[in-house]
Structure formats: structure tokens, C-alpha cells
Amino acid sequence: FLGRITMQKGPEYFVEAAARVLKKTNRVRFVMAGSGDMMNKMILLSAQRNISDRFHFTGFLRGKQVYEMLKASDVYVMPSVSEPFGISPLEAMQVGVPSIISKQSGCAEILTNVIKTDYWDIDAMADAIYSIITYPAIYKQLREEGEREVNEIKWKYAGQKVIDIYHKVMHNNN
């Protein structure tokens, strides 16, 4: 998890999914990188779920620290309740990190080589995390195809789509 630790970003769903994964295997560590008004609640929740020894809170990261954290990760999870777009999964995918995103995020509309779950479905999120860390073929496919996909996303393509729609609308009105 990398982002503001606020209600909008769904940090409690990440903690709950982590607790479920840790019931299946203890060969995994979870990191919540960022800061926000729910940080103390998340620290308490990880203690209540008895996963504090496998759960790390880094505080706010910036610049190279963000890149290094992503690069050191096996999976990136964005369980956002509300996310107009969400750049962070793209950043994770650029460095070859398989990503799990909420269906409610704007980037879910354009990304295909990610696993999408409802933000509230902690069982599906936990299953996705477990699958990526357990099955090398899933990890490899999401890593390679995700990196390829995100490298094909260019602002000029998005801009051209807008121009094409504009021309179509103008042509239909004449």
C-alpha cells in the first residue's frame, strides 16, 4: 500500500486482506507506506489482528524512496474507495510490479493486466495477493504484460481520442 492513509484510499481493507493472507502463509510481509489521519487506527488494527510482526509502516515517502519501495515489492495493492484515476498502479507496473486495484478507481477503466476487486471485497483481495505471491506463472504474466501495457499508455494517444471525438461530434452536427 502506497498512498495517503485516509478513508478514500481504503487502508483498512488492505490490513484486513493482509490478515487473511497471513492465515495461509507467514512467508510474506506487508508495507503501508504513507501518512494520513487513519495511520494510528491502522497501526492499532494490525495489532488487533495480531499481524504487527509482519506489517510495516514507513511513514511518508517521496521521490526516490517511492521508486525504491515499489521496486522492492512483489505486489502493489490500491484498495481505493474513491479514486478519480490513480497514477500509483501505473508507477508500480512500470517497474514490473503486479498490481491489484479497486474496480472503483478510474484507472480500472483503462488497465487490463491487473487484478481488479471491489474495494470492500477483502477475501477477493486476499486471494489475489496470495495467488500472485504463490504462483510464479501468475506473477510472471502480470509483471510482463502489465509492464508492456503501461509502457503503451501515452498522453498523445489520450489526446488524439479527445480530438477524434470532437471531430465526430462536429461532423454529426453539420
mmCIF file with all atom_site columns, N, CA and C in Angstrom, residues 97-144:
data_model
loop_
_atom_site.group_PDB
_atom_site.id
_atom_site.type_symbol
_atom_site.label_atom_id
_atom_site.label_alt_id
_atom_site.label_comp_id
_atom_site.label_asym_id
_atom_site.label_entity_id
_atom_site.label_seq_id
_atom_site.pdbx_PDB_ins_code
_atom_site.Cartn_x
_atom_site.Cartn_y
_atom_site.Cartn_z
_atom_site.occupancy
_atom_site.B_iso_or_equiv
_atom_site.pdbx_formal_charge
_atom_site.auth_seq_id
_atom_site.auth_comp_id
_atom_site.auth_asym_id
_atom_site.auth_atom_id
_atom_site.pdbx_PDB_model_num
ATOM 1   N N  . VAL A 1 97  ? 5.952   -4.439  -11.214 1.00 0.00 ? 97  VAL A N  1
ATOM 2   C CA . VAL A 1 97  ? 5.279   -4.957  -10.021 1.00 0.00 ? 97  VAL A CA 1
ATOM 3   C C  . VAL A 1 97  ? 3.810   -5.245  -10.352 1.00 0.00 ? 97  VAL A C  1
ATOM 4   N N  . PRO A 1 98  ? 3.388   -6.503  -10.236 1.00 0.00 ? 98  PRO A N  1
ATOM 5   C CA . PRO A 1 98  ? 1.982   -6.836  -10.457 1.00 0.00 ? 98  PRO A CA 1
ATOM 6   C C  . PRO A 1 98  ? 1.094   -6.016  -9.516  1.00 0.00 ? 98  PRO A C  1
ATOM 7   N N  . SER A 1 99  ? -0.056  -5.598  -10.028 1.00 0.00 ? 99  SER A N  1
ATOM 8   C CA . SER A 1 99  ? -0.906  -4.707  -9.249  1.00 0.00 ? 99  SER A CA 1
ATOM 9   C C  . SER A 1 99  ? -2.326  -5.227  -9.099  1.00 0.00 ? 99  SER A C  1
ATOM 10  N N  . ILE A 1 100 ? -2.886  -4.916  -7.933  1.00 0.00 ? 100 ILE A N  1
ATOM 11  C CA . ILE A 1 100 ? -4.284  -5.212  -7.615  1.00 0.00 ? 100 ILE A CA 1
ATOM 12  C C  . ILE A 1 100 ? -4.918  -3.857  -7.342  1.00 0.00 ? 100 ILE A C  1
ATOM 13  N N  . ILE A 1 101 ? -5.993  -3.564  -8.061  1.00 0.00 ? 101 ILE A N  1
ATOM 14  C CA . ILE A 1 101 ? -6.637  -2.262  -7.899  1.00 0.00 ? 101 ILE A CA 1
ATOM 15  C C  . ILE A 1 101 ? -8.125  -2.449  -7.652  1.00 0.00 ? 101 ILE A C  1
ATOM 16  N N  . SER A 1 102 ? -8.739  -1.423  -7.075  1.00 0.00 ? 102 SER A N  1
ATOM 17  C CA . SER A 1 102 ? -10.181 -1.499  -6.863  1.00 0.00 ? 102 SER A CA 1
ATOM 18  C C  . SER A 1 102 ? -10.896 -1.187  -8.174  1.00 0.00 ? 102 SER A C  1
ATOM 19  N N  . LYS A 1 103 ? -12.014 -1.875  -8.365  1.00 0.00 ? 103 LYS A N  1
ATOM 20  C CA . LYS A 1 103 ? -12.847 -1.629  -9.548  1.00 0.00 ? 103 LYS A CA 1
ATOM 21  C C  . LYS A 1 103 ? -13.376 -0.199  -9.540  1.00 0.00 ? 103 LYS A C  1
ATOM 22  N N  . GLN A 1 104 ? -13.382 0.429   -8.369  1.00 0.00 ? 104 GLN A N  1
ATOM 23  C CA . GLN A 1 104 ? -13.925 1.770   -8.235  1.00 0.00 ? 104 GLN A CA 1
ATOM 24  C C  . GLN A 1 104 ? -12.932 2.864   -8.615  1.00 0.00 ? 104 GLN A C  1
ATOM 25  N N  . SER A 1 105 ? -11.719 2.506   -8.987  1.00 0.00 ? 105 SER A N  1
ATOM 26  C CA . SER A 1 105 ? -10.727 3.509   -9.372  1.00 0.00 ? 105 SER A CA 1
ATOM 27  C C  . SER A 1 105 ? -10.847 3.833   -10.853 1.00 0.00 ? 105 SER A C  1
ATOM 28  N N  . GLY A 1 106 ? -10.524 5.058   -11.194 1.00 0.00 ? 106 GLY A N  1
ATOM 29  C CA . GLY A 1 106 ? -10.595 5.478   -12.588 1.00 0.00 ? 106 GLY A CA 1
ATOM 30  C C  . GLY A 1 106 ? -9.687  4.679   -13.493 1.00 0.00 ? 106 GLY A C  1
ATOM 31  N N  . CYS A 1 107 ? -8.513  4.304   -13.002 1.00 0.00 ? 107 CYS A N  1
ATOM 32  C CA . CYS A 1 107 ? -7.572  3.560   -13.848 1.00 0.00 ? 107 CYS A CA 1
ATOM 33  C C  . CYS A 1 107 ? -8.071  2.152   -14.161 1.00 0.00 ? 107 CYS A C  1
ATOM 34  N N  . ALA A 1 108 ? -9.056  1.661   -13.411 1.00 0.00 ? 108 ALA A N  1
ATOM 35  C CA . ALA A 1 108 ? -9.629  0.339   -13.702 1.00 0.00 ? 108 ALA A CA 1
ATOM 36  C C  . ALA A 1 108 ? -10.300 0.329   -15.073 1.00 0.00 ? 108 ALA A C  1
ATOM 37  N N  . GLU A 1 109 ? -10.684 1.519   -15.551 1.00 0.00 ? 109 GLU A N  1
ATOM 38  C CA . GLU A 1 109 ? -11.324 1.624   -16.863 1.00 0.00 ? 109 GLU A CA 1
ATOM 39  C C  . GLU A 1 109 ? -10.348 1.396   -18.010 1.00 0.00 ? 109 GLU A C  1
ATOM 40  N N  . ILE A 1 110 ? -9.063  1.662   -17.779 1.00 0.00 ? 110 ILE A N  1
ATOM 41  C CA . ILE A 1 110 ? -8.108  1.546   -18.886 1.00 0.00 ? 110 ILE A CA 1
ATOM 42  C C  . ILE A 1 110 ? -7.106  0.407   -18.741 1.00 0.00 ? 110 ILE A C  1
ATOM 43  N N  . LEU A 1 111 ? -6.920  -0.114  -17.538 1.00 0.00 ? 111 LEU A N  1
ATOM 44  C CA . LEU A 1 111 ? -5.924  -1.170  -17.334 1.00 0.00 ? 111 LEU A CA 1
ATOM 45  C C  . LEU A 1 111 ? -6.563  -2.549  -17.452 1.00 0.00 ? 111 LEU A C  1
ATOM 46  N N  . THR A 1 112 ? -5.873  -3.450  -18.143 1.00 0.00 ? 112 THR A N  1
ATOM 47  C CA . THR A 1 112 ? -6.382  -4.820  -18.275 1.00 0.00 ? 112 THR A CA 1
ATOM 48  C C  . THR A 1 112 ? -5.459  -5.843  -17.613 1.00 0.00 ? 112 THR A C  1
ATOM 49  N N  . ASN A 1 113 ? -4.184  -5.553  -17.506 1.00 0.00 ? 113 ASN A N  1
ATOM 50  C CA . ASN A 1 113 ? -3.227  -6.521  -16.962 1.00 0.00 ? 113 ASN A CA 1
ATOM 51  C C  . ASN A 1 113 ? -2.964  -6.274  -15.482 1.00 0.00 ? 113 ASN A C  1
ATOM 52  N N  . VAL A 1 114 ? -4.060  -6.151  -14.762 1.00 0.00 ? 114 VAL A N  1
ATOM 53  C CA . VAL A 1 114 ? -4.060  -6.010  -13.303 1.00 0.00 ? 114 VAL A CA 1
ATOM 54  C C  . VAL A 1 114 ? -5.187  -6.904  -12.798 1.00 0.00 ? 114 VAL A C  1
ATOM 55  N N  . ILE A 1 115 ? -5.199  -7.136  -11.509 1.00 0.00 ? 115 ILE A N  1
ATOM 56  C CA . ILE A 1 115 ? -6.342  -7.825  -10.909 1.00 0.00 ? 115 ILE A CA 1
ATOM 57  C C  . ILE A 1 115 ? -7.222  -6.743  -10.292 1.00 0.00 ? 115 ILE A C  1
ATOM 58  N N  . LYS A 1 116 ? -8.507  -6.801  -10.614 1.00 0.00 ? 116 LYS A N  1
ATOM 59  C CA . LYS A 1 116 ? -9.463  -5.805  -10.120 1.00 0.00 ? 116 LYS A CA 1
ATOM 60  C C  . LYS A 1 116 ? -10.428 -6.473  -9.148  1.00 0.00 ? 116 LYS A C  1
ATOM 61  N N  . THR A 1 117 ? -10.584 -5.853  -7.980  1.00 0.00 ? 117 THR A N  1
ATOM 62  C CA . THR A 1 117 ? -11.541 -6.336  -6.983  1.00 0.00 ? 117 THR A CA 1
ATOM 63  C C  . THR A 1 117 ? -12.354 -5.143  -6.501  1.00 0.00 ? 117 THR A C  1
ATOM 64  N N  . ASP A 1 118 ? -13.517 -5.414  -5.950  1.00 0.00 ? 118 ASP A N  1
ATOM 65  C CA . ASP A 1 118 ? -14.240 -4.346  -5.266  1.00 0.00 ? 118 ASP A CA 1
ATOM 66  C C  . ASP A 1 118 ? -13.429 -3.977  -4.028  1.00 0.00 ? 118 ASP A C  1
ATOM 67  N N  . TYR A 1 119 ? -13.363 -2.702  -3.698  1.00 0.00 ? 119 TYR A N  1
ATOM 68  C CA . TYR A 1 119 ? -12.543 -2.256  -2.570  1.00 0.00 ? 119 TYR A CA 1
ATOM 69  C C  . TYR A 1 119 ? -12.929 -2.957  -1.276  1.00 0.00 ? 119 TYR A C  1
ATOM 70  N N  . TRP A 1 120 ? -14.205 -3.285  -1.120  1.00 0.00 ? 120 TRP A N  1
ATOM 71  C CA . TRP A 1 120 ? -14.698 -3.886  0.119   1.00 0.00 ? 120 TRP A CA 1
ATOM 72  C C  . TRP A 1 120 ? -14.537 -5.405  0.158   1.00 0.00 ? 120 TRP A C  1
ATOM 73  N N  . ASP A 1 121 ? -14.153 -6.016  -0.959  1.00 0.00 ? 121 ASP A N  1
ATOM 74  C CA . ASP A 1 121 ? -14.073 -7.482  -1.021  1.00 0.00 ? 121 ASP A CA 1
ATOM 75  C C  . ASP A 1 121 ? -12.684 -7.959  -0.582  1.00 0.00 ? 121 ASP A C  1
ATOM 76  N N  . ILE A 1 122 ? -12.504 -7.998  0.730   1.00 0.00 ? 122 ILE A N  1
ATOM 77  C CA . ILE A 1 122 ? -11.188 -8.347  1.262   1.00 0.00 ? 122 ILE A CA 1
ATOM 78  C C  . ILE A 1 122 ? -10.819 -9.806  0.996   1.00 0.00 ? 122 ILE A C  1
ATOM 79  N N  . ASP A 1 123 ? -11.806 -10.666 0.840   1.00 0.00 ? 123 ASP A N  1
ATOM 80  C CA . ASP A 1 123 ? -11.498 -12.059 0.504   1.00 0.00 ? 123 ASP A CA 1
ATOM 81  C C  . ASP A 1 123 ? -10.920 -12.157 -0.901  1.00 0.00 ? 123 ASP A C  1
ATOM 82  N N  . ALA A 1 124 ? -11.525 -11.466 -1.856  1.00 0.00 ? 124 ALA A N  1
ATOM 83  C CA . ALA A 1 124 ? -11.006 -11.468 -3.238  1.00 0.00 ? 124 ALA A CA 1
ATOM 84  C C  . ALA A 1 124 ? -9.622  -10.821 -3.291  1.00 0.00 ? 124 ALA A C  1
ATOM 85  N N  . MET A 1 125 ? -9.444  -9.742  -2.538  1.00 0.00 ? 125 MET A N  1
ATOM 86  C CA . MET A 1 125 ? -8.151  -9.068  -2.495  1.00 0.00 ? 125 MET A CA 1
ATOM 87  C C  . MET A 1 125 ? -7.092  -9.988  -1.903  1.00 0.00 ? 125 MET A C  1
ATOM 88  N N  . ALA A 1 126 ? -7.435  -10.654 -0.817  1.00 0.00 ? 126 ALA A N  1
ATOM 89  C CA . ALA A 1 126 ? -6.503  -11.588 -0.178  1.00 0.00 ? 126 ALA A CA 1
ATOM 90  C C  . ALA A 1 126 ? -6.171  -12.747 -1.116  1.00 0.00 ? 126 ALA A C  1
ATOM 91  N N  . ASP A 1 127 ? -7.173  -13.279 -1.805  1.00 0.00 ? 127 ASP A N  1
ATOM 92  C CA . ASP A 1 127 ? -6.928  -14.362 -2.765  1.00 0.00 ? 127 ASP A CA 1
ATOM 93  C C  . ASP A 1 127 ? -6.000  -13.904 -3.886  1.00 0.00 ? 127 ASP A C  1
ATOM 94  N N  . ALA A 1 128 ? -6.204  -12.680 -4.357  1.00 0.00 ? 128 ALA A N  1
ATOM 95  C CA . ALA A 1 128 ? -5.355  -12.144 -5.428  1.00 0.00 ? 128 ALA A CA 1
ATOM 96  C C  . ALA A 1 128 ? -3.914  -11.982 -4.950  1.00 0.00 ? 128 ALA A C  1
ATOM 97  N N  . ILE A 1 129 ? -3.736  -11.435 -3.759  1.00 0.00 ? 129 ILE A N  1
ATOM 98  C CA . ILE A 1 129 ? -2.385  -11.276 -3.201  1.00 0.00 ? 129 ILE A CA 1
ATOM 99  C C  . ILE A 1 129 ? -1.722  -12.644 -3.067  1.00 0.00 ? 129 ILE A C  1
ATOM 100 N N  . TYR A 1 130 ? -2.442  -13.580 -2.459  1.00 0.00 ? 130 TYR A N  1
ATOM 101 C CA . TYR A 1 130 ? -1.906  -14.921 -2.243  1.00 0.00 ? 130 TYR A CA 1
ATOM 102 C C  . TYR A 1 130 ? -1.531  -15.586 -3.566  1.00 0.00 ? 130 TYR A C  1
ATOM 103 N N  . SER A 1 131 ? -2.375  -15.448 -4.569  1.00 0.00 ? 131 SER A N  1
ATOM 104 C CA . SER A 1 131 ? -2.104  -16.061 -5.879  1.00 0.00 ? 131 SER A CA 1
ATOM 105 C C  . SER A 1 131 ? -0.840  -15.496 -6.510  1.00 0.00 ? 131 SER A C  1
ATOM 106 N N  . ILE A 1 132 ? -0.684  -14.183 -6.441  1.00 0.00 ? 132 ILE A N  1
ATOM 107 C CA . ILE A 1 132 ? 0.499   -13.554 -7.054  1.00 0.00 ? 132 ILE A CA 1
ATOM 108 C C  . ILE A 1 132 ? 1.782   -13.987 -6.353  1.00 0.00 ? 132 ILE A C  1
ATOM 109 N N  . ILE A 1 133 ? 1.748   -14.081 -5.029  1.00 0.00 ? 133 ILE A N  1
ATOM 110 C CA . ILE A 1 133 ? 2.984   -14.443 -4.309  1.00 0.00 ? 133 ILE A CA 1
ATOM 111 C C  . ILE A 1 133 ? 3.245   -15.940 -4.283  1.00 0.00 ? 133 ILE A C  1
ATOM 112 N N  . THR A 1 134 ? 2.249   -16.741 -4.640  1.00 0.00 ? 134 THR A N  1
ATOM 113 C CA . THR A 1 134 ? 2.374   -18.194 -4.560  1.00 0.00 ? 134 THR A CA 1
ATOM 114 C C  . THR A 1 134 ? 2.615   -18.868 -5.906  1.00 0.00 ? 134 THR A C  1
ATOM 115 N N  . TYR A 1 135 ? 2.006   -18.320 -6.946  1.00 0.00 ? 135 TYR A N  1
ATOM 116 C CA . TYR A 1 135 ? 2.069   -18.961 -8.261  1.00 0.00 ? 135 TYR A CA 1
ATOM 117 C C  . TYR A 1 135 ? 2.936   -18.148 -9.218  1.00 0.00 ? 135 TYR A C  1
ATOM 118 N N  . PRO A 1 136 ? 4.146   -18.643 -9.512  1.00 0.00 ? 136 PRO A N  1
ATOM 119 C CA . PRO A 1 136 ? 5.089   -17.901 -10.367 1.00 0.00 ? 136 PRO A CA 1
ATOM 120 C C  . PRO A 1 136 ? 4.526   -17.537 -11.736 1.00 0.00 ? 136 PRO A C  1
ATOM 121 N N  . ALA A 1 137 ? 3.684   -18.374 -12.322 1.00 0.00 ? 137 ALA A N  1
ATOM 122 C CA . ALA A 1 137 ? 3.145   -18.076 -13.655 1.00 0.00 ? 137 ALA A CA 1
ATOM 123 C C  . ALA A 1 137 ? 2.238   -16.838 -13.617 1.00 0.00 ? 137 ALA A C  1
ATOM 124 N N  . ILE A 1 138 ? 1.441   -16.711 -12.573 1.00 0.00 ? 138 ILE A N  1
ATOM 125 C CA . ILE A 1 138 ? 0.566   -15.540 -12.442 1.00 0.00 ? 138 ILE A CA 1
ATOM 126 C C  . ILE A 1 138 ? 1.420   -14.289 -12.245 1.00 0.00 ? 138 ILE A C  1
ATOM 127 N N  . TYR A 1 139 ? 2.388   -14.398 -11.345 1.00 0.00 ? 139 TYR A N  1
ATOM 128 C CA . TYR A 1 139 ? 3.299   -13.275 -11.094 1.00 0.00 ? 139 TYR A CA 1
ATOM 129 C C  . TYR A 1 139 ? 3.977   -12.837 -12.391 1.00 0.00 ? 139 TYR A C  1
ATOM 130 N N  . LYS A 1 140 ? 4.526   -13.791 -13.115 1.00 0.00 ? 140 LYS A N  1
ATOM 131 C CA . LYS A 1 140 ? 5.275   -13.505 -14.343 1.00 0.00 ? 140 LYS A CA 1
ATOM 132 C C  . LYS A 1 140 ? 4.376   -12.847 -15.394 1.00 0.00 ? 140 LYS A C  1
ATOM 133 N N  . GLN A 1 141 ? 3.186   -13.384 -15.586 1.00 0.00 ? 141 GLN A N  1
ATOM 134 C CA . GLN A 1 141 ? 2.296   -12.817 -16.598 1.00 0.00 ? 141 GLN A CA 1
ATOM 135 C C  . GLN A 1 141 ? 1.882   -11.396 -16.247 1.00 0.00 ? 141 GLN A C  1
ATOM 136 N N  . LEU A 1 142 ? 1.462   -11.165 -15.007 1.00 0.00 ? 142 LEU A N  1
ATOM 137 C CA . LEU A 1 142 ? 1.063   -9.818  -14.602 1.00 0.00 ? 142 LEU A CA 1
ATOM 138 C C  . LEU A 1 142 ? 2.238   -8.846  -14.664 1.00 0.00 ? 142 LEU A C  1
ATOM 139 N N  . ARG A 1 143 ? 3.403   -9.311  -14.305 1.00 0.00 ? 143 ARG A N  1
ATOM 140 C CA . ARG A 1 143 ? 4.604   -8.468  -14.347 1.00 0.00 ? 143 ARG A CA 1
ATOM 141 C C  . ARG A 1 143 ? 4.937   -8.060  -15.778 1.00 0.00 ? 143 ARG A C  1
ATOM 142 N N  . GLU A 1 144 ? 5.044   -9.045  -16.660 1.00 0.00 ? 144 GLU A N  1
ATOM 143 C CA . GLU A 1 144 ? 5.461   -8.769  -18.036 1.00 0.00 ? 144 GLU A CA 1
ATOM 144 C C  . GLU A 1 144 ? 4.391   -8.032  -18.831 1.00 0.00 ? 144 GLU A C  1
#
